[in-house]
PDB file of C-alpha atoms in Angstrom:
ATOM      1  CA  UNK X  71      79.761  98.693  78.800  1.00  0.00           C
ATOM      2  CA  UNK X  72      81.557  96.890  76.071  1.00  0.00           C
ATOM      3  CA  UNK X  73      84.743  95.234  75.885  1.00  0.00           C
ATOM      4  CA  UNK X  74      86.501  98.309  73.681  1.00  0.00           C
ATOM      5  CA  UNK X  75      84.770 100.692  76.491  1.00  0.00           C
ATOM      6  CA  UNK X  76      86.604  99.077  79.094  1.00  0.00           C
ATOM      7  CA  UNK X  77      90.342  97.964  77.198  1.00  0.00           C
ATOM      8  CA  UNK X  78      90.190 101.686  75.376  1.00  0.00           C
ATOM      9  CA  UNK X  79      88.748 103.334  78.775  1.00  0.00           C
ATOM     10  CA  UNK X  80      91.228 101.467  81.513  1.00  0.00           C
ATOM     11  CA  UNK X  81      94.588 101.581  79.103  1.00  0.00           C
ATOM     12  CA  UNK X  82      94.499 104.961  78.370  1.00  0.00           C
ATOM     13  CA  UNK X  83      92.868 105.867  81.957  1.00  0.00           C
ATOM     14  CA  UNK X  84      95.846 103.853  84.057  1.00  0.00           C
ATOM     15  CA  UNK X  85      98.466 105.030  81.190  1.00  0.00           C
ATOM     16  CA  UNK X  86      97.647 108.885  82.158  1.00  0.00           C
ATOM     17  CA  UNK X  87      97.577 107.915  85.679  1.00  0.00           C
ATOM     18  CA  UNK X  88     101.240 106.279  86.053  1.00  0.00           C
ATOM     19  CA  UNK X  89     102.770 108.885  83.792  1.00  0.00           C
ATOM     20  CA  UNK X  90     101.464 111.768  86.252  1.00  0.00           C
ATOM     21  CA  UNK X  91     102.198 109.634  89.376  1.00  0.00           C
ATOM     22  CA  UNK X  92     105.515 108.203  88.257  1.00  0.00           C
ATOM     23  CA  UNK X  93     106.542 111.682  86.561  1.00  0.00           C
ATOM     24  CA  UNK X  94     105.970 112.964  90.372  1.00  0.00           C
ATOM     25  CA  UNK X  95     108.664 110.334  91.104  1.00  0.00           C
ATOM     26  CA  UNK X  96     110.820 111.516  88.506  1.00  0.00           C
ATOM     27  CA  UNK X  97     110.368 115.449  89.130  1.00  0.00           C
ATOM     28  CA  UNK X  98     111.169 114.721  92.681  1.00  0.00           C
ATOM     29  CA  UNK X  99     114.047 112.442  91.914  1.00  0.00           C
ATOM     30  CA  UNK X 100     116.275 113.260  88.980  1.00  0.00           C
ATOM     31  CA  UNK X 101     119.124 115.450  89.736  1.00  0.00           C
ATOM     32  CA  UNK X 102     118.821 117.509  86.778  1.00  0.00           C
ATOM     33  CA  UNK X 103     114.796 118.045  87.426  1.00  0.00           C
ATOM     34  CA  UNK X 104     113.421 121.662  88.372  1.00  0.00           C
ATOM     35  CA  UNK X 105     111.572 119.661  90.988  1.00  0.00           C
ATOM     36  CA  UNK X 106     114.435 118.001  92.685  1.00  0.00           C
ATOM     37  CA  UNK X 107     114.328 117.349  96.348  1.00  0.00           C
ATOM     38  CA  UNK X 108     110.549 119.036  96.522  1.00  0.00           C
ATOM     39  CA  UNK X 109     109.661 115.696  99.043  1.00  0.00           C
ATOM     40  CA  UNK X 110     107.390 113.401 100.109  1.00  0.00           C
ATOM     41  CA  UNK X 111     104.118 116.162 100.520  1.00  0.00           C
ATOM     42  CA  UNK X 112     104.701 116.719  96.487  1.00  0.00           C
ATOM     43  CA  UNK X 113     105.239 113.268  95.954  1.00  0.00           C
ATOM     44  CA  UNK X 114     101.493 112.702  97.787  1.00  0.00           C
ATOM     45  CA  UNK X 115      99.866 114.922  95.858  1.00  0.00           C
ATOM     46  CA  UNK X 116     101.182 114.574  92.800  1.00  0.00           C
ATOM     47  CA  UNK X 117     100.114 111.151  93.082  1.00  0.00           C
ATOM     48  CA  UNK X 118      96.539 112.021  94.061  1.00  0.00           C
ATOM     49  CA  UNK X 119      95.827 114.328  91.063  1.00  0.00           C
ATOM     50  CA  UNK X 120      97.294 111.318  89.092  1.00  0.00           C
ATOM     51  CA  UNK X 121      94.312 109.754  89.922  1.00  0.00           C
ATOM     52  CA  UNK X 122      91.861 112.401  89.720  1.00  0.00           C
ATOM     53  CA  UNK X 123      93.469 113.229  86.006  1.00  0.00           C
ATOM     54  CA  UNK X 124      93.040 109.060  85.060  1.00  0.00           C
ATOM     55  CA  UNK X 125      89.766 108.633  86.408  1.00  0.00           C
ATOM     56  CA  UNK X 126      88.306 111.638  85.080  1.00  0.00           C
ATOM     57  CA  UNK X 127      89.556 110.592  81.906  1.00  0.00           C
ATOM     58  CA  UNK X 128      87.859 107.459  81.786  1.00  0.00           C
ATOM     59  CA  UNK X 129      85.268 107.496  84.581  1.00  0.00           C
ATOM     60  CA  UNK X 130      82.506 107.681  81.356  1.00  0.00           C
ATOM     61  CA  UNK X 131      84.209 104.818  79.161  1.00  0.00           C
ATOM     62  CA  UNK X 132      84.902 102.479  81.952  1.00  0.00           C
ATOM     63  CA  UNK X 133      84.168 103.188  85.221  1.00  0.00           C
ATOM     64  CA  UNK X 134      87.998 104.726  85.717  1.00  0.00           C
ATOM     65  CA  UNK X 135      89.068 101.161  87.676  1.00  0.00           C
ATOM     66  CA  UNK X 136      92.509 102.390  86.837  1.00  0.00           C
ATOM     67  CA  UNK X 137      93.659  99.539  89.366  1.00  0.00           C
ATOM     68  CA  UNK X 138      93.104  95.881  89.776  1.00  0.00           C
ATOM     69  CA  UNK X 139      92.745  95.726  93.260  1.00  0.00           C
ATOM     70  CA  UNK X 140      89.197  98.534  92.773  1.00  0.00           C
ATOM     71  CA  UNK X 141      87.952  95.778  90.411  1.00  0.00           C
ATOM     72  CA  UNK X 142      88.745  92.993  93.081  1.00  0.00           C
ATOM     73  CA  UNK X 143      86.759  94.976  94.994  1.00  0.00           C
ATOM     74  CA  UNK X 144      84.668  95.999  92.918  1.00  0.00           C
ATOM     75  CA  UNK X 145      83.581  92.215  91.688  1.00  0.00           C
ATOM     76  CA  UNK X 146      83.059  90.806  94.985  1.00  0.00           C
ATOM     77  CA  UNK X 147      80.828  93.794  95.942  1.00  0.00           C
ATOM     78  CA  UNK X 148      78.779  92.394  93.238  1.00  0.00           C
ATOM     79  CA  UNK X 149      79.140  95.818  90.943  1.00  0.00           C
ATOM     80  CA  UNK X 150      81.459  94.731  88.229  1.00  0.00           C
ATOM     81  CA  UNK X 151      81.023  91.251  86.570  1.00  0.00           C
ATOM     82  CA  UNK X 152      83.528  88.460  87.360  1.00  0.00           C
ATOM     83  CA  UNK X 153      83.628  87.758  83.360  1.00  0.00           C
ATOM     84  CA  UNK X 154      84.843  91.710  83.017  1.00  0.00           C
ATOM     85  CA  UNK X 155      87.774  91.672  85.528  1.00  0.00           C
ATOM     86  CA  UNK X 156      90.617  89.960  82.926  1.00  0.00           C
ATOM     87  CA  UNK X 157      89.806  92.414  80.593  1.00  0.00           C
ATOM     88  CA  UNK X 158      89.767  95.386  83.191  1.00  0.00           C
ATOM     89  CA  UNK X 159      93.143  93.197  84.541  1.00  0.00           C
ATOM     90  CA  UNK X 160      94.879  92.927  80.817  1.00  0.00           C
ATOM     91  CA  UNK X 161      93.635  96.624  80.051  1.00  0.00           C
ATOM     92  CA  UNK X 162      95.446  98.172  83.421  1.00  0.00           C
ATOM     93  CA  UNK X 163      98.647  96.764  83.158  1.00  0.00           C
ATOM     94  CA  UNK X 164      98.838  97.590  79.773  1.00  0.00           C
ATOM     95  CA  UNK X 165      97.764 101.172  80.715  1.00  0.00           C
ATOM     96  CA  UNK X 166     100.565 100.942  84.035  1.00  0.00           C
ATOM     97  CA  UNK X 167     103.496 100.030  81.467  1.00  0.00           C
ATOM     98  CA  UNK X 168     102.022 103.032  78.414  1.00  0.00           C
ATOM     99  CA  UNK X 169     102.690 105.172  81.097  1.00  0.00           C
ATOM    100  CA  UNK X 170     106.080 104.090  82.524  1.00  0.00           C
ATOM    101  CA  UNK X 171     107.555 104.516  78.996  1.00  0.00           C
ATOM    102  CA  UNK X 172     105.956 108.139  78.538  1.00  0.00           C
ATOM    103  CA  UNK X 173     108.098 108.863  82.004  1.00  0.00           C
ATOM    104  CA  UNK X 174     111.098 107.567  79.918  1.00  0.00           C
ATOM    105  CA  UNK X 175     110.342 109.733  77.207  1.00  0.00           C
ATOM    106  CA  UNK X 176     109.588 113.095  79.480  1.00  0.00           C
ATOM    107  CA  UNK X 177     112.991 113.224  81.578  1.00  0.00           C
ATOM    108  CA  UNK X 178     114.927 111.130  78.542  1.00  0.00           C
ATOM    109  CA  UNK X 179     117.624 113.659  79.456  1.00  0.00           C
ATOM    110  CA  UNK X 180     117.395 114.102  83.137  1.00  0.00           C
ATOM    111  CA  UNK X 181     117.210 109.828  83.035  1.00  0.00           C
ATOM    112  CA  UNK X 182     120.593 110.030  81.463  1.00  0.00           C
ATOM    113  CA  UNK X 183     122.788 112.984  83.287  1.00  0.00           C
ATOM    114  CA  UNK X 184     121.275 111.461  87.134  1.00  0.00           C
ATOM    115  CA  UNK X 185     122.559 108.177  86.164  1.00  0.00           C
ATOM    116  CA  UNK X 186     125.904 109.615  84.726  1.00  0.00           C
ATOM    117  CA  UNK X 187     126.284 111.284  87.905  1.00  0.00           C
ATOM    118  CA  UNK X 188     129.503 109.824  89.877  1.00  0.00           C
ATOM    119  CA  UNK X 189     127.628 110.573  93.212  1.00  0.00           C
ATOM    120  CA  UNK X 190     124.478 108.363  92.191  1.00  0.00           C
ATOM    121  CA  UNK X 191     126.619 105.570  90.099  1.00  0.00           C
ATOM    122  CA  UNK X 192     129.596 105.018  92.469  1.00  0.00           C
ATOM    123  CA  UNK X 193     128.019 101.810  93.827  1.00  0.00           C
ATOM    124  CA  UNK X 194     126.662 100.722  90.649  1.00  0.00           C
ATOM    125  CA  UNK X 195     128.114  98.512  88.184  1.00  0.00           C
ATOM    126  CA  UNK X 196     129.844 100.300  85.033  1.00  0.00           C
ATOM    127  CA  UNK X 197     127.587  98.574  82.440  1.00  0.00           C
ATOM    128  CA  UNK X 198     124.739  96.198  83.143  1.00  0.00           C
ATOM    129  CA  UNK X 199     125.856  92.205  82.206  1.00  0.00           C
ATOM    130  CA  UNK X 200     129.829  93.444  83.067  1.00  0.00           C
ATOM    131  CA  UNK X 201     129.550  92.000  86.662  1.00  0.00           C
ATOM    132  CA  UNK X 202     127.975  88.845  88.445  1.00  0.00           C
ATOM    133  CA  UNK X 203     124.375  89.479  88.866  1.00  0.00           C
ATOM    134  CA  UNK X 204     124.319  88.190  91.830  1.00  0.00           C
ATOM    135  CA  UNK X 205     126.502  90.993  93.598  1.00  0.00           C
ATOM    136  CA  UNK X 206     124.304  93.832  91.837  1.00  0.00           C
ATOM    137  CA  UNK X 207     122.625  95.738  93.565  1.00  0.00           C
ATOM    138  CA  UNK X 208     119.042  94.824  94.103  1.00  0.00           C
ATOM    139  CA  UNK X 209     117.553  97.872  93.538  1.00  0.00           C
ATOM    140  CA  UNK X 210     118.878 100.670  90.947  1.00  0.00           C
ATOM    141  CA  UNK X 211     119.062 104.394  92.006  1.00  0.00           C
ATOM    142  CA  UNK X 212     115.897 105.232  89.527  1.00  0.00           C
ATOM    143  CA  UNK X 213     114.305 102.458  90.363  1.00  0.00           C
ATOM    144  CA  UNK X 214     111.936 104.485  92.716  1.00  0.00           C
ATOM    145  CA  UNK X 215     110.477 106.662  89.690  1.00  0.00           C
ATOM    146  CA  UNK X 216     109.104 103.702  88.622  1.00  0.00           C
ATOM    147  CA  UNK X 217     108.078 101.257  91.392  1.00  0.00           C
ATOM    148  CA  UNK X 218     107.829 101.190  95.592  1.00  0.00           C
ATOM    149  CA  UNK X 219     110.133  99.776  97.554  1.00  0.00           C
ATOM    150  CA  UNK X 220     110.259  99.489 101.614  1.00  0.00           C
ATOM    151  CA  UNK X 221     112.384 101.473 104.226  1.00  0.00           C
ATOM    152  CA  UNK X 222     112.651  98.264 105.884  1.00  0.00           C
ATOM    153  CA  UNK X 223     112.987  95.516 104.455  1.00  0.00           C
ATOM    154  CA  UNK X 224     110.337  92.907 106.165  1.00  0.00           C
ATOM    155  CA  UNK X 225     107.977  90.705 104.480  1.00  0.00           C
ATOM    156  CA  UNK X 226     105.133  90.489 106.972  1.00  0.00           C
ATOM    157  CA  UNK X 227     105.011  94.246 107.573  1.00  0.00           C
ATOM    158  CA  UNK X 228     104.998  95.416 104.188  1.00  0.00           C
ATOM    159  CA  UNK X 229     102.179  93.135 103.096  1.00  0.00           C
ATOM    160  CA  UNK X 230     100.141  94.047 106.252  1.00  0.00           C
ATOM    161  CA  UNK X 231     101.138  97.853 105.406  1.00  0.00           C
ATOM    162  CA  UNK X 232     100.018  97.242 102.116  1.00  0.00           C
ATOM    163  CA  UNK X 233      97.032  95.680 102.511  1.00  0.00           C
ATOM    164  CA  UNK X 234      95.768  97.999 105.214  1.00  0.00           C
ATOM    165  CA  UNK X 235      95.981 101.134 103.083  1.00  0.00           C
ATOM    166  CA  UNK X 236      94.916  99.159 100.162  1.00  0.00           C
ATOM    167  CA  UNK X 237      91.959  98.369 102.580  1.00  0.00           C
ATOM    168  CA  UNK X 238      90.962 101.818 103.178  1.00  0.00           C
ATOM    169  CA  UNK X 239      91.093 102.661  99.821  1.00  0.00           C
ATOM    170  CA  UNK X 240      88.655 100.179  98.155  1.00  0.00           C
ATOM    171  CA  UNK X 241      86.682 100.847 101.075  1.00  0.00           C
ATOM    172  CA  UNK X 242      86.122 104.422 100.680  1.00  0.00           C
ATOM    173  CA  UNK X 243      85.310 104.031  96.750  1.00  0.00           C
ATOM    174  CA  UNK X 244      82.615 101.113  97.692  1.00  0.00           C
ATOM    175  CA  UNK X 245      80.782 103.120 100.074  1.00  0.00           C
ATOM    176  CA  UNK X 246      80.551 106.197  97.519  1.00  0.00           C
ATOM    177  CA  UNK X 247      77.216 104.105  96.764  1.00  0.00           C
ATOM    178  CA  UNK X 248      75.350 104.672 100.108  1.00  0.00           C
ATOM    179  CA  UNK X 249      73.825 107.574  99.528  1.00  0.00           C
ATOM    180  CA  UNK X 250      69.526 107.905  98.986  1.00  0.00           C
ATOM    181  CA  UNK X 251      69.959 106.844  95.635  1.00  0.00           C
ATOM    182  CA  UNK X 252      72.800 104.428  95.805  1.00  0.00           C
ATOM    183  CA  UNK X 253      74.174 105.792  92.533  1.00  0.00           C
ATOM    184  CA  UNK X 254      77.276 106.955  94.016  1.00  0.00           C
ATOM    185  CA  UNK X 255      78.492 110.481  93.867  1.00  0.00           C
ATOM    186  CA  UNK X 256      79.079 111.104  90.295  1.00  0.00           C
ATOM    187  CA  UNK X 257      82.217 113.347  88.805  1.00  0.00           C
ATOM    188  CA  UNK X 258      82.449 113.970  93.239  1.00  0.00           C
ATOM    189  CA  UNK X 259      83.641 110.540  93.577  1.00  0.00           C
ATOM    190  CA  UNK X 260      86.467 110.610  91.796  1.00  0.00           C
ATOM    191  CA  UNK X 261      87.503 114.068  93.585  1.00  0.00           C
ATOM    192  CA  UNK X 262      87.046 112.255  96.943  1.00  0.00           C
ATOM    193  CA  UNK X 263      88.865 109.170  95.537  1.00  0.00           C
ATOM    194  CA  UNK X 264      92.262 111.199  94.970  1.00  0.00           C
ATOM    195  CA  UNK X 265      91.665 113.148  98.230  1.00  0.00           C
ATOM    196  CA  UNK X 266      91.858 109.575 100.082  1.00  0.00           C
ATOM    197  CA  UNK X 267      95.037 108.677  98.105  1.00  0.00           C
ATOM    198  CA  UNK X 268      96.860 111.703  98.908  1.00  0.00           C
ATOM    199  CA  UNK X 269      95.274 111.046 102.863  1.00  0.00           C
ATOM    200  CA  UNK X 270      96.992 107.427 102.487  1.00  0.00           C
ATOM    201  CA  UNK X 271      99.936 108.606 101.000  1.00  0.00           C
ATOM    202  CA  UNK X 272     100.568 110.739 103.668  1.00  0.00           C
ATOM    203  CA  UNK X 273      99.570 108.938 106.600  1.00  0.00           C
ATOM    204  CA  UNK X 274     100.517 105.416 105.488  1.00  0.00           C
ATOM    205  CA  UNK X 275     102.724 105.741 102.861  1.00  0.00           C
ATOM    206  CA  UNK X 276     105.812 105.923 104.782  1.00  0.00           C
ATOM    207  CA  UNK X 277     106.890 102.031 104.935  1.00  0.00           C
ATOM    208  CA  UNK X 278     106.346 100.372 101.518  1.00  0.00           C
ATOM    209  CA  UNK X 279     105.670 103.677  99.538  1.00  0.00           C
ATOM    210  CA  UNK X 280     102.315 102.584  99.026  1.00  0.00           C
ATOM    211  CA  UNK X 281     101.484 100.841  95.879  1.00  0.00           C
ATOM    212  CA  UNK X 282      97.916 100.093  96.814  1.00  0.00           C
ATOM    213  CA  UNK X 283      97.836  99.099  93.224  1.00  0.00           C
ATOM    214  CA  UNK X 284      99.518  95.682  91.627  1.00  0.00           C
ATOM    215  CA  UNK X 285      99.692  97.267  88.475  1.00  0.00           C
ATOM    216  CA  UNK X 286     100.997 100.741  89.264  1.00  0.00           C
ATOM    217  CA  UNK X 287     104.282  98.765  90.477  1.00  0.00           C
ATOM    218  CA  UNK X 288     103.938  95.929  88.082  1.00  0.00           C
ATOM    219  CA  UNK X 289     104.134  97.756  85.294  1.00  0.00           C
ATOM    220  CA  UNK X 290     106.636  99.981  85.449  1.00  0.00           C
ATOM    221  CA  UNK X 291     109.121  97.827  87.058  1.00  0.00           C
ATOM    222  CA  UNK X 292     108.689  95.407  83.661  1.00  0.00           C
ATOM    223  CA  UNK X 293     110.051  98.448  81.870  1.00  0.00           C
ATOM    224  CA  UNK X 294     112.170  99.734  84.233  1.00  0.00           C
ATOM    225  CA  UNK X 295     114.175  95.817  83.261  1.00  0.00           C
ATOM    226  CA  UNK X 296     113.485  96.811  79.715  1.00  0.00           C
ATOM    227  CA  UNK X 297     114.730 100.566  78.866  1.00  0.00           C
ATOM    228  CA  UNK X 298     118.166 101.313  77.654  1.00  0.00           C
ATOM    229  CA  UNK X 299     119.026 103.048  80.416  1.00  0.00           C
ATOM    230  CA  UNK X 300     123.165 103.438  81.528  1.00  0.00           C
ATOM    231  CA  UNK X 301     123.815 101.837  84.962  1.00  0.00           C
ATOM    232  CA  UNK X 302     120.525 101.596  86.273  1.00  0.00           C
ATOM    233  CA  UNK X 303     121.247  98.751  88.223  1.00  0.00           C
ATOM    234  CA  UNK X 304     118.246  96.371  89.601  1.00  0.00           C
ATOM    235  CA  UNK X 305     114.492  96.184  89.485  1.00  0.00           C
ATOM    236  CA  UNK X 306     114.169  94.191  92.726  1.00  0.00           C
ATOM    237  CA  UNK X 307     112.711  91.576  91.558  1.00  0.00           C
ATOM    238  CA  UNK X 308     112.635  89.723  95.399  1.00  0.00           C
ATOM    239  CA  UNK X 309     110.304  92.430  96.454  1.00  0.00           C
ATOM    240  CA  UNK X 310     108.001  92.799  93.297  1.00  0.00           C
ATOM    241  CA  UNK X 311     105.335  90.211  95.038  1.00  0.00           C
ATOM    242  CA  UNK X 312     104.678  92.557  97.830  1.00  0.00           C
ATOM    243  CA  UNK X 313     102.829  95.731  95.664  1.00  0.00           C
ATOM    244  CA  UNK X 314     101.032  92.706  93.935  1.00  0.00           C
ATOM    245  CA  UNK X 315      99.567  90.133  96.874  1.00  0.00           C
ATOM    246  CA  UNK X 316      99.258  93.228  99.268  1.00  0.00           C
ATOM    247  CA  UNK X 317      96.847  94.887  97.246  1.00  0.00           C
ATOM    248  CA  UNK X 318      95.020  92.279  95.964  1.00  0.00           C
ATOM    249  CA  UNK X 319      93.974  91.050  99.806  1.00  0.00           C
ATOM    250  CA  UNK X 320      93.472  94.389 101.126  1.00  0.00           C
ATOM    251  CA  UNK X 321      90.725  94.938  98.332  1.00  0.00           C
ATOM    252  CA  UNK X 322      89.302  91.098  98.957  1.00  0.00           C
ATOM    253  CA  UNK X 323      89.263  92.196 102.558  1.00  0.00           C
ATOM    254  CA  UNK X 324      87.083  95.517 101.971  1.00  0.00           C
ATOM    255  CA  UNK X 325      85.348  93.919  99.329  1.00  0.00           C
ATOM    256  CA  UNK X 326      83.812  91.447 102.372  1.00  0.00           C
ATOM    257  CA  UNK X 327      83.753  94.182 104.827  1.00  0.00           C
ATOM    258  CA  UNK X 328      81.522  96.173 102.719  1.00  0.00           C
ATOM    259  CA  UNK X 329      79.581  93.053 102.062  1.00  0.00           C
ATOM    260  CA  UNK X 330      79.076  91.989 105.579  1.00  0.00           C
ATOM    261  CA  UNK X 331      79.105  95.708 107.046  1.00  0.00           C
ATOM    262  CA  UNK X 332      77.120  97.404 104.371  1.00  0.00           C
ATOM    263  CA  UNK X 333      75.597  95.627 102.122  1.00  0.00           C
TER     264      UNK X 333
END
């Protein structure tokens, strides 16, 4: 495929993808949403048909990456070409921060009463640059629309969380290829793919609110510190490694798995 296919294929794929996910985040989230309080199983699956919307999308422009740690993966497995994966890299987070801003746009109004809410701004400085930065609050009470963040805060367990499930994921999309052809499943991969995302989100989502993506956090936490938006506090900057580094060596890890294992 040519470099267009893939920039054209993985922005607008990965653009699609965060604005369903993160808009999941938001229905969930914002006060004012119809969706409010609907928890963590709508959360799971609105995330997985993220996925199966994105990849559908661009499975026949790109090959629906939609996530740099798939073409990690993906590139050590030996199926995508090491000279491809900046592009496919660029393209993503491009895609990742598309779709944070369509969020923005979508609950523009429910952005704005949540975080005029006294209940959700008490703690919260009145207006951002009015206090010392360095007694705001890490993480801002929208923050979570946009990017993951841990239930406990610990270093070593939300990498290992991270790359485990980020593990099983490239894993399962790798060994879509062992079948008598070794073509891979077709328009049924990418079904299976977002049934193993919503598995993951529900069974090993719980600590870091599994990223399993660099981008997917990346992304939207850049314009999370960008919008206009009235006390929303922090982006958490301290934590962003952890939905990057976790990701990337869960996918170099089934990447040799497959290699050594299946291959």
């Amino acid at each position: 495929m040519s470099s267009s296919d893939i920039f054209i294929g993985e922005t607008i794929g990965t653009a699609v993808l965060v604005l369903l996910g993160g808009g999941v985040c938001a229905a969930v989230t914002l006060k004012r949403s119809k969706a409010h309080n609907a928890g963590w199983v709508a959360i799971t699956f609105g995330w997985g048909f993220a996925v199966l919307t994105g990849a559908y999308i661009s499975s026949g422009v790109s090959g629906a990456h939609l996530n740099p740690a798939v073409t990690l993966g993906l590139a050590i497995e030996g199926g995508t070409a090491w000279g491809d994966v900046p592009l496919y890299l660029a393209s993503e987070l491009l895609g990742a921060m598309i779709g944070a801003v369509l969020i923005w746009a979508v609950y523009y109004g429910q952005f704005h009463a949540h975080l005029s809410d006294p209940e959700i701004v008490e703690d919260q400085p009145a207006e951002e640059g009015m206090v010392d930065q360095s007694t705001a609050p890490k993480a801002g009470p929208v923050l979570g629309v946009f990017s993951t963040g841990p239930e406990i805060r610990n270093a070593v367990q939300n990498v290992v969380t991270e790359i485990i499930a980020t593990a099983v994921l490239v894993l399962a999309i790798l060994t879509q290829g062992l079948n008598d052809d070794g073509n891979g499943l077709g328009p049924l991969g990418v079904l299976i793919t977002a049934l193993v995302v919503v598995g993951i989100g529900l069974s090993l989502g719980g600590p870091t609110g599994y990223a399993i993506n660099p981008v997917r956090d990346l992304g939207p936490r850049i314009v999370h510190s960008l919008l206009p938006l009235p006390n929303k506090g922090g982006s958490d900057w301290g934590y962003a490694w952890v939905p990057v580094v976790g990701p990337l060596l869960g996918a170099a890890l089934a990447g040799g798995l497959y290699n050594l294992a299946f291959a």
